[in-house]
Amino acid sequence: MSLSWKKGLGTVASIGMIGALLAGCGTNSTSPASSNGTSAGGTSSDNSKPVEGGSITLDSTQAVPDLDPAVAFDTTSAEVDYAVYQQLVTYDKGSYNIVGDLAKNWEVSQDGKTYTFHLRDDVKYSNGDPMVASDFVFELERLLDKKMQPKPSPGSQFFLDIEGAQAYYDGQAKTISGVKTPDDHTLVITLVKPEQFFLKILAMPFLSAVDPKFVKQVGNAKLDTSEAMGTGPFEVQTNNQNEVVLVRNPNYWQKDSDGNKLPYLDKVTINVNNNEQVDALHWEQGQTAFMSPWLMGGDGIPPSAYPTIMTKYKNDVLKQPQNSIYYIGLNMKPTLDGKPNPLSNLKVRQAIEYATDDSQFIKINNGAVEGLNQPLPNTMEGYVKNLDPSATYKYDVSKAKELMKEAGYANGFTAEYWNENNPTDKKDDQAFQSMLSQIGIKLDIHEVTWKDFLTKAMSGTAQMYWSGWQQDFPDPSDFLNTLFNSNQIEPGNNMNNYSNPQVDQWLNEAEYSTDSQQRDELYAKVINKVMSDAAWVPTIQNVGYYTIQPWVHGFYTSPVMYDPFGTIWVDPGHNS
């Protein structure tokens, strides 16, 4: 399984989980949730000192589609981009708390609309160029350039509530009026209305620090494929379909608590190997340092190896609850490729719901996942414990056949179905194909590369598809507003073309509500309506498992962030 992280998101909210931002500086808490993060190796189990140098080798099930932080918006790319690029703010170790990254501190105006960030003055890019405030303006202009070549940013919609951003995006202004740089180390961003979730947006990779001179020199195409260069702990030495090689950024600014320069590692090699069993074998043989959900397509431990590893190596396994789900998309467009689309019929979609046996997907994954009955994981605020009867489906082939007959498809039809070409997904596809064959629906399965799957699904032309959703940040709006608001059809997040004016109204009302109870009530209405409309079939939710070699230290899990390459170190003689 792989997680289709987001592309082309609209502005989303997370107000329900946070209190009002007060004017001040330093660390701002964005959620009362406690950390579920856990550590491995020397961070907690012993008193040994970090060792500088060494390297690690890892396996990944997919190549990196995008290195450019302005356009990278999938989990595979994010794993590498977070090691190379940095943002104004980030999440504290193992928690939901926002802390400064390239911004030392910040203030928020009393009206909640103006953010003044004070940047670190000791930051350089890996080529030695100094980072300055105007670099963020340059990157924001790239994000909002809908004609940017070779492809525009999928994250532009996140930033349209910045004053002047919409006019710039529409080509009606040459500058973004809501962004100012009083000096090289001060960045001021003004919004058109308060957004208490704005810091969480800034913690995403889009508005990373990039060097304008370097970008103009190499061009957007190379920046996205081979010439990445940021302020993070590593720089890219190699990126191709077979491997990614990261080497230490000699100009990295951050130090550990003892004053030692980070990162500790000299090199990280990520081999692309779309064979989960081999990936697990490599780890068991000590050839790779760890397996994580970000490298293993959302699973961490490949399902085929789950029973063995949880038995033989359970002391080397960390578990981190993840806000991530999987689903089968049902495209509702009336016509596809010039032909009538049976999935535009509600009864057909409901028949598919009743014909789907989620327990088979759990078995395929050897119990490493949990069931799912709605578009939110049960770890997310807003999860509805008791769905309305009209929004509840139980495996019932007879009921499904009855609905197919009522819809006028008693003899069934053939549907195009898309997924990624990895071993576990292929088993899921075969199981689903068998389920639907019982009600006369023949699936024509297309199993393609991760990149090709994204291209097809994001175009809104995939009739049926298996996909996943990993939080951008922990809030129900990131799932519901993004996946089901009709204004997300064109950006490509609402890939099944779902459109319901009532749902749009509830989503838009909840987006800026400061009343948590009201938001929960509105989102409950959305979930029940979306499920009664059979917008798509929820299948399973992911549980994050990490397997860490005993000689790897400084590793910790996070409910939000990716693998912490910058703090990892290895025992001497244990380079992988």
Coordinates of C-alpha atoms in Angstrom, one line a residue:
M1 CA 0.0 0.0 0.0
S2 CA 1.1 3.5 -0.6
L3 CA -0.2 6.8 0.7
S4 CA -1.4 9.3 -1.9
W5 CA -0.4 12.3 0.1
K6 CA -2.0 15.6 -1.1
K7 CA -1.8 17.4 -4.3
G8 CA -3.3 20.8 -5.1
L9 CA -5.0 21.3 -1.7
G10 CA -7.4 24.1 -1.0
T11 CA -7.1 26.2 2.2
V12 CA -7.9 24.0 5.2
A13 CA -8.5 24.6 8.8
S14 CA -7.5 23.2 12.2
I15 CA -9.1 25.6 14.5
G16 CA -11.1 23.0 16.5
M17 CA -7.9 21.6 18.0
I18 CA -6.2 24.8 19.2
G19 CA -6.9 27.8 21.3
A20 CA -6.6 31.4 20.1
L21 CA -3.1 32.4 19.2
L22 CA -1.8 35.1 21.5
A23 CA 0.6 37.8 20.5
G24 CA 4.0 36.6 21.6
C25 CA 7.1 34.8 20.4
G26 CA 9.0 31.6 20.7
T27 CA 7.2 28.2 20.8
N28 CA 3.5 28.2 20.1
S29 CA 1.5 25.1 21.0
T30 CA -0.9 24.1 18.3
S31 CA -2.7 21.2 19.9
P32 CA -3.3 19.9 23.4
A33 CA -2.6 16.4 22.3
S34 CA 0.2 14.7 24.1
S35 CA 3.1 13.2 22.3
N36 CA 2.9 9.6 21.2
G37 CA 6.4 9.7 19.8
T38 CA 8.8 7.0 20.9
S39 CA 12.6 6.8 20.6
A40 CA 15.0 4.1 19.7
G41 CA 18.7 3.6 20.5
G42 CA 20.8 6.0 22.4
T43 CA 18.2 8.7 22.8
S44 CA 16.6 6.9 25.7
S45 CA 18.0 3.4 26.3
D46 CA 21.6 4.3 27.3
N47 CA 23.9 7.1 28.1
S48 CA 26.3 6.7 25.2
K49 CA 27.4 9.8 23.3
P50 CA 26.6 10.4 19.6
V51 CA 29.3 9.4 17.2
E52 CA 30.0 11.6 14.2
G53 CA 30.4 9.9 10.8
G54 CA 29.2 6.7 9.3
S55 CA 26.4 6.0 6.9
I56 CA 23.2 4.1 6.6
T57 CA 21.5 2.2 3.8
L58 CA 17.7 2.0 3.5
D59 CA 15.2 0.4 1.2
S60 CA 12.2 2.3 -0.3
T61 CA 9.4 0.8 -2.3
Q62 CA 9.2 3.8 -4.7
A63 CA 11.4 6.3 -6.4
V64 CA 11.1 10.0 -5.5
P65 CA 8.7 11.8 -7.9
D66 CA 9.6 15.4 -6.9
L67 CA 12.5 17.0 -5.1
D68 CA 11.3 20.6 -5.5
P69 CA 9.4 21.5 -2.3
A70 CA 7.1 23.8 -4.3
V71 CA 5.6 20.8 -6.2
A72 CA 6.5 17.8 -4.0
F73 CA 3.3 16.5 -2.4
D74 CA 3.5 12.8 -1.8
T75 CA 4.9 10.8 1.1
T76 CA 7.8 9.3 -0.8
S77 CA 9.1 12.8 -1.8
A78 CA 8.4 14.2 1.6
E79 CA 10.8 11.7 3.2
V80 CA 13.7 13.1 1.3
D81 CA 12.6 16.8 1.1
Y82 CA 12.3 17.1 4.8
A83 CA 16.0 16.1 5.0
V84 CA 17.1 18.7 2.4
Y85 CA 14.8 21.7 3.0
Q86 CA 13.5 23.6 6.0
Q87 CA 10.6 25.8 6.8
L88 CA 9.9 28.8 9.1
V89 CA 8.4 26.5 11.7
T90 CA 8.2 22.8 12.4
Y91 CA 6.9 20.3 14.9
D92 CA 8.7 19.6 18.1
K93 CA 10.2 16.1 18.6
G94 CA 7.4 13.5 18.8
S95 CA 4.6 16.0 19.4
Y96 CA 2.0 18.2 17.8
N97 CA 3.7 21.4 19.2
I98 CA 4.9 24.0 16.7
V99 CA 8.4 25.3 17.3
G100 CA 10.7 27.6 15.4
D101 CA 12.8 26.2 12.6
L102 CA 14.3 28.8 10.4
A103 CA 12.4 31.4 12.4
K104 CA 13.8 32.0 15.8
N105 CA 10.6 33.4 17.1
W106 CA 7.5 35.3 15.9
E107 CA 4.7 37.5 16.9
V108 CA 1.0 37.4 15.9
S109 CA -1.0 40.7 15.9
Q110 CA -3.9 41.2 18.2
D111 CA -6.4 40.8 15.3
G112 CA -4.7 37.5 14.4
K113 CA -3.9 38.5 10.8
T114 CA -0.3 39.6 10.8
Y115 CA 2.6 37.3 11.5
T116 CA 6.1 38.7 12.0
F117 CA 8.9 36.1 11.8
H118 CA 12.4 36.8 13.1
L119 CA 14.8 34.6 11.1
R120 CA 18.0 33.0 12.2
D121 CA 21.0 34.9 10.9
D122 CA 23.4 31.9 10.8
V123 CA 21.7 29.9 8.1
K124 CA 23.4 29.0 4.8
Y125 CA 22.3 26.9 1.9
S126 CA 24.5 23.8 1.2
N127 CA 26.3 25.8 -1.5
G128 CA 27.3 28.5 1.1
D129 CA 24.8 31.2 0.0
P130 CA 23.2 32.9 3.0
M131 CA 19.5 32.5 3.7
V132 CA 17.6 35.8 3.8
A133 CA 13.9 36.8 4.2
S134 CA 13.4 37.6 0.6
D135 CA 14.0 33.9 -0.3
F136 CA 10.6 33.1 1.2
V137 CA 9.0 35.7 -0.9
F138 CA 10.6 34.2 -4.0
E139 CA 9.3 30.7 -3.0
L140 CA 5.8 32.1 -2.3
E141 CA 5.8 33.6 -5.8
R142 CA 6.7 30.2 -7.2
L143 CA 3.9 28.6 -5.2
L144 CA 1.4 31.1 -6.6
D145 CA 2.5 31.0 -10.2
K146 CA -0.1 28.9 -11.9
K147 CA 1.9 29.0 -15.1
M148 CA 5.1 27.7 -13.5
Q149 CA 7.0 25.2 -15.8
P150 CA 7.3 22.3 -16.1
K151 CA 4.4 22.1 -13.6
P152 CA 2.7 24.5 -11.2
S153 CA 2.6 24.0 -7.4
P154 CA -0.1 21.8 -6.1
G155 CA 0.1 23.7 -2.8
S156 CA -0.9 27.1 -4.1
Q157 CA -4.4 27.0 -2.6
F158 CA -3.0 26.8 0.9
F159 CA -1.7 30.4 0.6
L160 CA -4.5 32.2 -1.1
D161 CA -5.7 33.8 2.2
I162 CA -2.5 35.8 2.3
E163 CA -3.3 39.4 1.4
G164 CA -2.8 39.9 -2.3
A165 CA -2.1 36.2 -3.0
Q166 CA -5.3 35.7 -5.1
A167 CA -4.6 38.7 -7.2
Y168 CA -1.0 37.5 -7.9
Y169 CA -2.3 34.0 -8.6
D170 CA -4.9 35.4 -11.1
G171 CA -2.2 37.4 -12.8
Q172 CA -3.7 40.7 -11.7
A173 CA -0.7 41.8 -9.6
K174 CA 3.0 41.6 -10.0
T175 CA 3.7 41.3 -6.3
I176 CA 2.1 39.8 -3.2
S177 CA 1.0 42.8 -1.1
G178 CA 0.7 40.8 2.1
V179 CA 4.3 39.8 2.3
K180 CA 7.0 42.2 3.4
T181 CA 10.7 42.0 4.3
P182 CA 11.7 45.0 6.5
D183 CA 15.2 43.6 6.6
D184 CA 17.1 40.4 5.7
H185 CA 16.0 38.6 8.8
T186 CA 12.4 39.7 9.2
L187 CA 9.5 38.4 7.3
V188 CA 6.0 39.8 7.7
I189 CA 2.9 37.9 6.4
T190 CA -0.5 39.5 6.5
L191 CA -3.7 37.5 6.0
V192 CA -7.1 38.7 4.7
K193 CA -8.7 37.1 7.7
P194 CA -7.5 35.3 10.9
E195 CA -6.4 31.7 10.4
Q196 CA -5.5 30.0 13.6
F197 CA -4.2 27.1 11.6
F198 CA -1.7 29.2 9.6
L199 CA 1.4 28.0 11.4
K200 CA 0.5 24.4 10.6
I201 CA 0.4 25.3 6.9
L202 CA 3.8 26.9 7.2
A203 CA 5.2 23.7 8.7
M204 CA 4.5 21.9 5.5
P205 CA 7.3 21.7 2.9
F206 CA 5.8 24.1 0.4
L207 CA 7.2 27.4 1.8
S208 CA 10.7 26.1 2.3
A209 CA 13.7 28.3 2.1
V210 CA 15.1 28.1 -1.5
D211 CA 18.0 30.0 -3.0
P212 CA 16.7 32.3 -5.8
K213 CA 20.1 32.5 -7.5
F214 CA 20.5 28.7 -7.5
V215 CA 17.0 28.1 -8.8
K216 CA 17.4 30.5 -11.6
Q217 CA 20.7 29.0 -12.5
V218 CA 19.6 25.3 -12.7
G219 CA 15.9 25.8 -13.6
N220 CA 12.8 24.3 -12.2
A221 CA 13.0 21.0 -14.0
K222 CA 16.5 20.1 -12.6
L223 CA 15.5 21.5 -9.2
D224 CA 12.7 18.9 -9.2
T225 CA 14.8 16.0 -10.3
S226 CA 18.5 16.2 -9.6
E227 CA 19.7 19.6 -8.4
A228 CA 17.9 20.0 -5.0
M229 CA 19.7 22.4 -2.6
G230 CA 18.3 23.7 0.7
T231 CA 19.3 24.5 4.2
G232 CA 18.5 21.1 5.8
P233 CA 21.0 18.6 7.3
F234 CA 21.6 16.8 4.0
E235 CA 22.0 17.6 0.3
V236 CA 21.2 15.4 -2.7
Q237 CA 24.1 13.7 -4.4
T238 CA 22.1 11.3 -6.5
N239 CA 18.4 10.9 -7.4
N240 CA 17.2 8.5 -10.0
Q241 CA 14.8 5.6 -10.4
N242 CA 17.2 3.2 -8.6
E243 CA 18.5 5.2 -5.6
V244 CA 18.7 8.4 -3.7
V245 CA 22.0 9.4 -2.1
L246 CA 22.0 12.1 0.6
V247 CA 25.3 13.5 1.9
R248 CA 26.0 15.8 4.9
N249 CA 25.4 19.5 4.3
P250 CA 28.7 21.0 5.4
N251 CA 27.0 24.4 6.0
Y252 CA 24.2 23.1 8.2
W253 CA 23.5 25.5 11.1
Q254 CA 22.0 23.3 13.8
K255 CA 23.8 21.7 16.7
D256 CA 22.8 19.2 19.3
S257 CA 22.4 20.0 23.0
D258 CA 26.2 19.5 23.6
G259 CA 27.1 21.9 20.8
N260 CA 28.1 19.2 18.3
K261 CA 27.3 20.0 14.7
L262 CA 24.5 18.1 13.0
P263 CA 23.9 15.8 11.2
Y264 CA 26.1 13.0 12.6
L265 CA 25.9 10.8 9.5
D266 CA 28.0 11.4 6.4
K267 CA 25.7 9.7 4.0
V268 CA 22.2 8.1 3.6
T269 CA 21.6 5.8 0.7
I270 CA 18.0 4.9 -0.2
N271 CA 17.7 2.0 -2.6
V272 CA 14.5 1.7 -4.6
N273 CA 13.3 -1.8 -4.4
N274 CA 9.7 -2.6 -5.0
N275 CA 9.8 -6.0 -3.4
E276 CA 8.6 -5.9 0.2
Q277 CA 9.8 -9.4 1.1
V278 CA 13.3 -8.5 -0.1
D279 CA 13.1 -5.2 1.9
A280 CA 12.3 -7.1 5.1
L281 CA 15.0 -9.7 4.4
H282 CA 17.6 -6.9 4.0
W283 CA 16.6 -5.5 7.4
E284 CA 16.7 -8.9 9.1
Q285 CA 20.2 -9.5 7.7
G286 CA 21.3 -6.1 9.0
Q287 CA 21.9 -4.6 5.5
T288 CA 19.5 -1.7 6.2
A289 CA 19.2 0.6 9.3
F290 CA 15.5 0.7 9.7
M291 CA 12.1 0.3 8.0
S292 CA 9.5 3.0 8.4
P293 CA 6.1 3.8 7.0
W294 CA 7.5 6.6 4.8
L295 CA 9.9 4.2 3.1
M296 CA 7.7 1.1 3.0
G297 CA 4.6 2.6 1.3
G298 CA 2.8 3.5 4.5
D299 CA 3.2 0.1 6.3
G300 CA 6.6 0.3 8.0
I301 CA 6.7 -3.5 8.3
P302 CA 5.8 -5.1 5.0
P303 CA 2.6 -7.1 5.6
S304 CA 4.2 -10.4 4.4
A305 CA 6.9 -10.0 7.1
Y306 CA 4.7 -8.7 9.9
P307 CA 4.1 -12.0 11.8
T308 CA 7.8 -12.9 11.7
I309 CA 9.2 -9.5 12.8
M310 CA 6.6 -9.0 15.5
T311 CA 7.6 -12.4 16.9
K312 CA 11.4 -12.5 16.5
Y313 CA 12.3 -8.8 16.7
K314 CA 9.5 -7.2 18.7
N315 CA 12.0 -5.4 20.9
D316 CA 13.3 -3.6 17.8
V317 CA 9.8 -2.4 16.8
L318 CA 8.3 1.0 17.6
K319 CA 4.6 1.8 17.1
Q320 CA 3.3 5.2 16.3
P321 CA -0.4 5.8 15.6
Q322 CA -0.9 7.5 12.3
N323 CA -3.7 9.6 10.9
S324 CA -3.7 7.8 7.6
I325 CA -6.4 5.9 5.8
Y326 CA -7.0 3.9 2.6
Y327 CA -10.1 3.9 0.4
I328 CA -11.5 2.9 -3.0
G329 CA -12.4 6.0 -5.0
L330 CA -15.6 5.9 -7.0
N331 CA -15.6 8.6 -9.8
M332 CA -19.0 10.1 -10.0
K333 CA -18.5 12.0 -13.3
P334 CA -21.5 11.3 -15.6
T335 CA -19.3 10.5 -18.5
L336 CA -15.7 9.3 -18.7
D337 CA -13.8 9.0 -22.0
G338 CA -17.0 10.0 -23.7
K339 CA -19.0 7.1 -22.3
P340 CA -21.7 7.0 -19.6
N341 CA -20.3 6.2 -16.2
P342 CA -22.4 3.7 -14.1
L343 CA -20.7 5.0 -10.9
S344 CA -22.7 8.3 -11.3
N345 CA -25.7 6.2 -10.1
L346 CA -26.0 6.2 -6.3
K347 CA -27.4 2.7 -6.1
V348 CA -24.4 1.3 -8.0
R349 CA -22.1 3.0 -5.5
Q350 CA -24.1 1.7 -2.6
A351 CA -24.0 -1.8 -4.1
I352 CA -20.2 -1.6 -4.2
E353 CA -20.2 -0.6 -0.5
Y354 CA -22.2 -3.6 0.4
A355 CA -20.1 -5.9 -1.8
T356 CA -16.8 -4.9 -0.2
D357 CA -15.5 -7.1 2.6
D358 CA -13.0 -5.0 4.5
S359 CA -11.9 -8.0 6.7
Q360 CA -10.2 -9.5 3.6
F361 CA -7.9 -6.5 3.4
I362 CA -7.0 -6.8 7.0
K363 CA -6.2 -10.5 6.5
I364 CA -4.0 -9.6 3.4
N365 CA -2.1 -7.3 5.7
N366 CA -1.7 -10.0 8.3
G367 CA -3.6 -7.9 10.9
A368 CA -1.1 -5.0 10.7
V369 CA -4.0 -2.6 9.9
E370 CA -7.4 -1.7 11.3
G371 CA -10.8 -1.6 9.7
L372 CA -12.3 1.8 8.6
N373 CA -15.9 2.8 8.1
Q374 CA -15.7 6.5 7.3
P375 CA -13.3 9.1 5.8
L376 CA -11.6 9.8 9.2
P377 CA -9.3 7.5 11.2
N378 CA -10.4 6.7 14.7
T379 CA -7.3 8.5 16.0
M380 CA -8.6 11.8 14.6
E381 CA -10.7 14.4 16.3
G382 CA -14.1 14.5 14.7
Y383 CA -14.3 10.7 14.2
V384 CA -18.0 9.7 14.4
K385 CA -18.4 6.7 16.7
N386 CA -22.0 5.9 15.7
L387 CA -22.8 6.6 12.1
D388 CA -26.4 7.1 10.9
P389 CA -28.1 3.9 9.6
S390 CA -28.1 5.4 6.1
A391 CA -24.3 5.9 6.3
T392 CA -23.6 2.4 7.6
Y393 CA -22.7 -0.6 5.3
K394 CA -22.2 -4.2 6.2
Y395 CA -21.0 -6.9 3.9
D396 CA -24.1 -8.1 2.2
V397 CA -23.9 -9.5 -1.4
S398 CA -27.6 -10.1 -1.6
K399 CA -28.3 -6.5 -0.8
A400 CA -25.7 -5.4 -3.3
K401 CA -27.2 -7.5 -6.1
E402 CA -30.6 -6.0 -5.3
L403 CA -29.3 -2.5 -5.6
M404 CA -27.5 -3.3 -8.9
K405 CA -30.8 -4.6 -10.3
E406 CA -32.7 -1.5 -9.1
A407 CA -30.0 0.7 -10.8
G408 CA -30.6 -1.1 -14.1
Y409 CA -27.3 -3.1 -14.1
A410 CA -28.6 -6.5 -13.2
N411 CA -26.1 -7.9 -15.7
G412 CA -23.2 -5.8 -14.4
F413 CA -20.6 -3.8 -16.4
T414 CA -16.9 -3.4 -16.8
A415 CA -15.0 -0.7 -14.9
E416 CA -11.5 0.6 -15.1
Y417 CA -9.6 0.3 -11.8
W418 CA -6.2 1.9 -11.0
N419 CA -3.6 1.2 -8.3
E420 CA 0.1 1.1 -7.7
N421 CA 2.2 -1.9 -8.7
N422 CA 3.4 -3.3 -5.4
P423 CA 2.9 -6.8 -4.1
T424 CA 0.4 -6.0 -1.3
D425 CA -1.7 -3.7 -3.5
K426 CA -1.9 -6.5 -6.1
K427 CA -3.3 -8.8 -3.5
D428 CA -5.8 -6.1 -2.4
D429 CA -6.7 -5.6 -6.1
Q430 CA -7.4 -9.3 -6.7
A431 CA -9.5 -9.5 -3.6
F432 CA -11.6 -6.5 -4.6
Q433 CA -11.9 -7.8 -8.1
S434 CA -13.3 -11.1 -6.7
M435 CA -15.7 -9.2 -4.4
L436 CA -17.2 -7.2 -7.3
S437 CA -17.4 -10.1 -9.6
Q438 CA -20.1 -11.5 -7.3
I439 CA -22.4 -8.6 -8.3
G440 CA -21.5 -8.6 -12.0
I441 CA -18.9 -5.8 -12.0
K442 CA -15.8 -6.8 -14.0
L443 CA -12.7 -4.8 -13.0
D444 CA -10.1 -4.0 -15.7
I445 CA -7.1 -3.5 -13.4
H446 CA -4.3 -1.1 -14.2
E447 CA -1.3 -1.5 -11.9
V448 CA 1.3 1.2 -12.6
T449 CA 4.2 3.1 -11.0
W450 CA 3.5 5.4 -8.2
K451 CA 4.2 8.4 -10.4
D452 CA 1.9 7.2 -13.2
F453 CA -0.8 6.4 -10.7
L454 CA -0.7 10.0 -9.3
T455 CA -0.9 11.4 -12.8
K456 CA -4.0 9.4 -13.6
A457 CA -5.8 9.8 -10.3
M458 CA -5.1 13.5 -10.0
S459 CA -6.5 14.1 -13.5
G460 CA -9.9 13.0 -12.2
T461 CA -10.3 10.5 -15.0
A462 CA -9.7 7.2 -13.0
Q463 CA -13.0 5.5 -12.8
M464 CA -12.2 3.5 -9.7
Y465 CA -8.9 3.5 -7.8
W466 CA -7.2 2.4 -4.5
S467 CA -5.7 5.3 -2.7
G468 CA -4.7 6.6 0.7
W469 CA -4.6 9.8 2.6
Q470 CA -2.0 10.9 5.1
Q471 CA -2.6 14.0 7.2
D472 CA -0.8 17.2 6.3
F473 CA -1.5 18.2 9.9
P474 CA -3.8 16.7 12.5
D475 CA -7.3 18.1 11.8
P476 CA -10.5 16.7 10.3
S477 CA -10.6 19.5 7.7
D478 CA -7.5 18.2 6.1
F479 CA -9.4 15.1 5.2
L480 CA -13.0 16.3 4.8
N481 CA -12.7 19.7 3.3
T482 CA -9.9 18.6 1.0
L483 CA -11.4 15.3 -0.2
F484 CA -15.1 16.3 -0.6
N485 CA -15.5 20.0 -1.1
S486 CA -16.5 20.6 -4.7
N487 CA -14.0 23.5 -4.9
Q488 CA -11.3 20.8 -4.7
I489 CA -12.3 19.0 -7.9
E490 CA -10.2 21.2 -10.1
P491 CA -7.1 21.2 -7.9
G492 CA -7.3 17.4 -8.1
N493 CA -7.8 16.4 -4.5
N494 CA -11.5 15.5 -4.9
M495 CA -10.5 12.9 -7.4
N496 CA -13.9 11.3 -7.6
N497 CA -15.7 14.5 -8.6
Y498 CA -18.0 14.5 -5.6
S499 CA -20.2 17.6 -5.5
N500 CA -23.0 18.3 -2.9
P501 CA -24.0 21.9 -2.2
Q502 CA -25.1 21.1 1.4
V503 CA -21.8 19.4 2.1
D504 CA -20.0 22.4 0.7
Q505 CA -22.0 24.7 3.0
W506 CA -21.2 22.6 6.1
L507 CA -17.5 22.4 5.2
N508 CA -17.1 26.1 4.5
E509 CA -18.9 27.0 7.7
A510 CA -16.7 24.7 9.7
E511 CA -13.4 25.9 8.1
Y512 CA -13.3 29.2 10.1
S513 CA -15.4 28.3 13.0
T514 CA -13.8 28.9 16.4
D515 CA -16.3 26.8 18.2
S516 CA -14.9 23.3 18.6
Q517 CA -18.3 21.7 19.4
Q518 CA -19.9 23.4 16.4
R519 CA -17.1 22.1 14.1
D520 CA -17.5 18.6 15.4
E521 CA -21.2 18.7 14.7
L522 CA -20.7 20.1 11.2
Y523 CA -18.1 17.5 10.4
A524 CA -20.3 14.7 11.7
K525 CA -23.0 15.9 9.3
V526 CA -20.5 15.9 6.5
I527 CA -19.3 12.3 7.3
N528 CA -22.8 10.9 7.5
K529 CA -23.9 12.6 4.2
V530 CA -20.7 11.6 2.3
M531 CA -21.2 8.0 3.4
S532 CA -24.9 7.9 2.6
D533 CA -23.9 9.2 -0.8
A534 CA -21.4 6.4 -1.1
A535 CA -18.8 8.9 -2.2
W536 CA -16.0 6.3 -1.8
V537 CA -15.4 3.0 0.0
P538 CA -13.4 3.3 3.2
T539 CA -11.3 0.2 3.6
I540 CA -8.5 0.2 6.3
Q541 CA -6.5 2.6 8.4
N542 CA -2.8 2.4 8.9
V543 CA -0.8 1.8 12.0
G544 CA 2.7 3.0 11.8
Y545 CA 5.4 0.4 12.6
Y546 CA 9.1 1.1 12.7
T547 CA 11.9 -1.5 12.9
I548 CA 15.2 -0.1 14.1
Q549 CA 18.5 -1.9 14.3
P550 CA 20.0 -1.9 17.8
W551 CA 23.1 -0.1 16.5
V552 CA 21.0 2.8 15.3
H553 CA 20.6 5.7 17.7
G554 CA 18.9 9.0 17.8
F555 CA 15.8 7.7 16.0
Y556 CA 12.4 8.8 17.2
T557 CA 8.8 8.6 15.8
S558 CA 6.4 11.4 15.4
P559 CA 2.7 11.7 14.9
V560 CA 3.3 14.3 12.2
M561 CA 6.8 14.4 10.9
Y562 CA 9.0 12.1 8.8
D563 CA 12.1 10.1 9.7
P564 CA 14.7 12.2 11.7
F565 CA 17.8 11.8 9.5
G566 CA 19.4 14.8 11.1
T567 CA 19.7 13.2 14.6
I568 CA 20.5 9.6 13.7
W569 CA 23.9 8.2 14.5
V570 CA 25.3 4.7 14.4
D571 CA 27.7 2.6 16.4
P572 CA 31.3 2.6 15.0
G573 CA 31.7 -0.4 12.6
H574 CA 28.0 -0.7 12.0
N575 CA 27.7 1.3 8.8
S576 CA 25.1 -0.3 6.5

